[in-house]
Amino acid sequence: MTAARHLTRRFAELALVFVGVTFIIYAMVFTLPGDPIAALGGDRPLPANVVAALRERYHLDLPVWQQYLHYMGGLLQGDLGTNFTGQSVGEKMAARWPVTATLALTAWGIEVVLGIALGLFAGLRRGRIGDNLVLAGTILASSIPVFVVAVSAQLVFGVKLGWFPVAGTSTGWPTAYLLPAFCVAIFGLASVARLMRGSVVDAMHSDYVRTLWAKGLPRRQVVGVHVMRNSAIPVLTYLAIDLGYLLGGTVVIEGVFNLPGVGQMLFQAIRAHEGPTVVGVSTALIIVFLVTNMIVDLLHTVLDPRIRHE
């Protein structure tokens, strides 16, 4: 299969996934019990003609599939929708996106550096004390709920030791982001370390590495070039998927550290029953997730050309 055909097939697959997932989310949000338009008046019910006009404006008087088509028509023009108070979802996200992006990229950087380093360290020392310590540490990190890690870190490193601010972004990067980023990254870091460790162990016991040792290649070249390159494929896949997840915003961490990001916006929209905001934010996050997966798929074909011939 040529590279062009492989790319075309992947685009078609992602398009189908995008339409399917966004329709499911849209249908789930707008078929929930209750009338969000009527709820806008609070204790004072809105006049019936006002409710009818607003329902028509937001296409809520149509079947769900027709509402979805209207939404997709606006999305193709770059419009993520308008909430029930007349604010653009895209503009609201644009104001909050830098916070989430900074947090996500900082956490991702921690995962990449520490996760790969710990996995490589453990994989090259299989069965030794260093390997056992890394495995025990990653199991412990994966077992603790993220909100427990966040609150504990905030209490110890923010309140008691005073090394980091406990909330907000007023001190800027990196001070305001390092502690929440580490809390975000700890689970992914543990997964990257274990995945890297397993890939390195498999590579070190493979036939091609034995051949390289037999040819007399130095350890630095064998590990740094051949083992690392072949071990990177599964790790890269996980990191790309996790980057999409991180860029999607972390509701718990942004809530605990009071970070005004996209995750906090989504949480507030769910509580307020703002369907257009929930759908718009979810759509943007799905696009980010799918784009990162497309990028990693292209990188796979560079690291392992056999993939595009399958």
Short mmCIF file of N, CA and C in Angstrom, two decimals, residues 72-138:
data_model
loop_
_atom_site.label_atom_id
_atom_site.label_comp_id
_atom_site.label_asym_id
_atom_site.label_seq_id
_atom_site.Cartn_x
_atom_site.Cartn_y
_atom_site.Cartn_z
N MET A 72 -23.41 20.46 12.73
CA MET A 72 -22.29 20.12 11.86
C MET A 72 -22.11 21.16 10.75
N GLY A 73 -23.21 21.72 10.27
CA GLY A 73 -23.10 22.78 9.27
C GLY A 73 -22.35 23.98 9.81
N GLY A 74 -22.64 24.37 11.06
CA GLY A 74 -21.89 25.46 11.68
C GLY A 74 -20.45 25.07 11.95
N LEU A 75 -20.24 23.80 12.34
CA LEU A 75 -18.88 23.35 12.65
C LEU A 75 -17.99 23.39 11.41
N LEU A 76 -18.53 23.06 10.26
CA LEU A 76 -17.75 23.12 9.02
C LEU A 76 -17.31 24.55 8.68
N GLN A 77 -18.00 25.54 9.27
CA GLN A 77 -17.62 26.94 9.08
C GLN A 77 -16.78 27.46 10.26
N GLY A 78 -16.35 26.53 11.13
CA GLY A 78 -15.51 26.92 12.26
C GLY A 78 -16.27 27.40 13.47
N ASP A 79 -17.57 27.13 13.54
CA ASP A 79 -18.39 27.59 14.65
C ASP A 79 -18.67 26.43 15.60
N LEU A 80 -18.20 26.53 16.83
CA LEU A 80 -18.43 25.50 17.83
C LEU A 80 -19.76 25.67 18.55
N GLY A 81 -20.53 26.65 18.14
CA GLY A 81 -21.84 26.84 18.74
C GLY A 81 -21.89 28.05 19.66
N THR A 82 -23.09 28.33 20.13
CA THR A 82 -23.34 29.45 21.03
C THR A 82 -24.14 28.93 22.22
N ASN A 83 -23.73 29.32 23.43
CA ASN A 83 -24.47 28.83 24.59
C ASN A 83 -25.79 29.57 24.76
N PHE A 84 -26.55 29.20 25.75
CA PHE A 84 -27.89 29.73 25.92
C PHE A 84 -27.91 31.18 26.41
N THR A 85 -26.74 31.73 26.72
CA THR A 85 -26.68 33.15 27.09
C THR A 85 -26.12 34.00 25.95
N GLY A 86 -25.93 33.38 24.77
CA GLY A 86 -25.48 34.12 23.60
C GLY A 86 -23.99 34.24 23.44
N GLN A 87 -23.20 33.55 24.28
CA GLN A 87 -21.74 33.62 24.18
C GLN A 87 -21.22 32.53 23.26
N SER A 88 -20.19 32.87 22.49
CA SER A 88 -19.59 31.91 21.58
C SER A 88 -18.76 30.89 22.38
N VAL A 89 -19.02 29.62 22.15
CA VAL A 89 -18.26 28.57 22.83
C VAL A 89 -16.79 28.63 22.42
N GLY A 90 -16.55 28.88 21.14
CA GLY A 90 -15.17 28.97 20.66
C GLY A 90 -14.39 30.09 21.32
N GLU A 91 -15.03 31.25 21.51
CA GLU A 91 -14.35 32.38 22.15
C GLU A 91 -14.08 32.10 23.62
N LYS A 92 -15.02 31.46 24.29
CA LYS A 92 -14.81 31.10 25.69
C LYS A 92 -13.66 30.10 25.83
N MET A 93 -13.61 29.14 24.90
CA MET A 93 -12.51 28.17 24.94
C MET A 93 -11.17 28.83 24.65
N ALA A 94 -11.16 29.76 23.71
CA ALA A 94 -9.91 30.43 23.35
C ALA A 94 -9.30 31.15 24.54
N ALA A 95 -10.16 31.69 25.41
CA ALA A 95 -9.65 32.41 26.59
C ALA A 95 -9.06 31.45 27.62
N ARG A 96 -9.56 30.22 27.65
CA ARG A 96 -9.11 29.25 28.65
C ARG A 96 -8.07 28.26 28.12
N TRP A 97 -7.98 28.15 26.80
CA TRP A 97 -7.12 27.13 26.22
C TRP A 97 -5.65 27.26 26.61
N PRO A 98 -5.06 28.47 26.68
CA PRO A 98 -3.64 28.56 27.04
C PRO A 98 -3.32 27.92 28.39
N VAL A 99 -4.22 28.02 29.36
CA VAL A 99 -3.97 27.43 30.67
C VAL A 99 -3.91 25.90 30.56
N THR A 100 -4.91 25.32 29.90
CA THR A 100 -4.93 23.87 29.74
C THR A 100 -3.76 23.37 28.90
N ALA A 101 -3.43 24.09 27.83
CA ALA A 101 -2.32 23.68 26.97
C ALA A 101 -1.00 23.72 27.73
N THR A 102 -0.80 24.77 28.53
CA THR A 102 0.43 24.87 29.32
C THR A 102 0.52 23.75 30.33
N LEU A 103 -0.58 23.49 31.02
CA LEU A 103 -0.61 22.40 32.00
C LEU A 103 -0.36 21.06 31.33
N ALA A 104 -1.04 20.81 30.21
CA ALA A 104 -0.93 19.53 29.52
C ALA A 104 0.48 19.29 28.97
N LEU A 105 1.06 20.29 28.34
CA LEU A 105 2.40 20.13 27.76
C LEU A 105 3.46 19.98 28.84
N THR A 106 3.28 20.67 29.96
CA THR A 106 4.22 20.51 31.08
C THR A 106 4.13 19.09 31.63
N ALA A 107 2.91 18.61 31.83
CA ALA A 107 2.73 17.23 32.32
C ALA A 107 3.27 16.22 31.32
N TRP A 108 3.03 16.47 30.04
CA TRP A 108 3.51 15.55 29.00
C TRP A 108 5.03 15.51 28.97
N GLY A 109 5.66 16.66 29.13
CA GLY A 109 7.11 16.71 29.17
C GLY A 109 7.66 15.90 30.33
N ILE A 110 6.99 15.97 31.48
CA ILE A 110 7.41 15.17 32.64
C ILE A 110 7.27 13.69 32.33
N GLU A 111 6.18 13.31 31.69
CA GLU A 111 5.98 11.91 31.33
C GLU A 111 7.06 11.42 30.37
N VAL A 112 7.36 12.23 29.37
CA VAL A 112 8.33 11.82 28.35
C VAL A 112 9.71 11.64 28.98
N VAL A 113 10.16 12.64 29.71
CA VAL A 113 11.53 12.61 30.24
C VAL A 113 11.67 11.56 31.33
N LEU A 114 10.85 11.65 32.38
CA LEU A 114 11.00 10.73 33.51
C LEU A 114 10.53 9.32 33.16
N GLY A 115 9.42 9.22 32.40
CA GLY A 115 8.89 7.90 32.07
C GLY A 115 9.86 7.08 31.23
N ILE A 116 10.38 7.68 30.18
CA ILE A 116 11.33 6.96 29.30
C ILE A 116 12.63 6.67 30.04
N ALA A 117 13.11 7.63 30.82
CA ALA A 117 14.36 7.42 31.56
C ALA A 117 14.22 6.29 32.58
N LEU A 118 13.12 6.29 33.33
CA LEU A 118 12.92 5.22 34.33
C LEU A 118 12.71 3.87 33.64
N GLY A 119 11.96 3.86 32.54
CA GLY A 119 11.74 2.61 31.83
C GLY A 119 13.01 2.04 31.24
N LEU A 120 13.84 2.90 30.67
CA LEU A 120 15.12 2.44 30.12
C LEU A 120 16.04 1.96 31.22
N PHE A 121 16.07 2.69 32.33
CA PHE A 121 16.89 2.30 33.48
C PHE A 121 16.48 0.92 33.99
N ALA A 122 15.17 0.70 34.14
CA ALA A 122 14.69 -0.58 34.66
C ALA A 122 14.89 -1.71 33.65
N GLY A 123 14.64 -1.43 32.36
CA GLY A 123 14.76 -2.45 31.34
C GLY A 123 16.17 -2.97 31.17
N LEU A 124 17.14 -2.10 31.35
CA LEU A 124 18.54 -2.51 31.23
C LEU A 124 19.06 -3.21 32.48
N ARG A 125 18.26 -3.19 33.55
CA ARG A 125 18.64 -3.82 34.82
C ARG A 125 17.57 -4.81 35.28
N ARG A 126 17.07 -5.56 34.35
CA ARG A 126 15.98 -6.50 34.64
C ARG A 126 16.35 -7.45 35.78
N GLY A 127 15.45 -7.52 36.79
CA GLY A 127 15.65 -8.43 37.91
C GLY A 127 16.52 -7.87 39.01
N ARG A 128 17.16 -6.73 38.80
CA ARG A 128 18.01 -6.14 39.84
C ARG A 128 17.17 -5.23 40.74
N ILE A 129 17.82 -4.69 41.75
CA ILE A 129 17.11 -3.87 42.73
C ILE A 129 16.54 -2.60 42.09
N GLY A 130 17.26 -2.00 41.13
CA GLY A 130 16.76 -0.80 40.47
C GLY A 130 15.48 -1.09 39.70
N ASP A 131 15.45 -2.23 39.02
CA ASP A 131 14.26 -2.62 38.28
C ASP A 131 13.08 -2.85 39.22
N ASN A 132 13.33 -3.52 40.33
CA ASN A 132 12.26 -3.79 41.30
C ASN A 132 11.73 -2.51 41.93
N LEU A 133 12.60 -1.57 42.20
CA LEU A 133 12.16 -0.29 42.77
C LEU A 133 11.28 0.48 41.79
N VAL A 134 11.68 0.49 40.51
CA VAL A 134 10.87 1.20 39.51
C VAL A 134 9.51 0.53 39.36
N LEU A 135 9.47 -0.80 39.32
CA LEU A 135 8.20 -1.50 39.19
C LEU A 135 7.30 -1.24 40.39
N ALA A 136 7.87 -1.28 41.59
CA ALA A 136 7.07 -1.03 42.80
C ALA A 136 6.56 0.41 42.82
N GLY A 137 7.42 1.34 42.42
CA GLY A 137 7.01 2.75 42.41
C GLY A 137 5.90 3.03 41.40
N THR A 138 5.99 2.41 40.23
CA THR A 138 4.96 2.64 39.22
C THR A 138 3.62 2.01 39.62
#
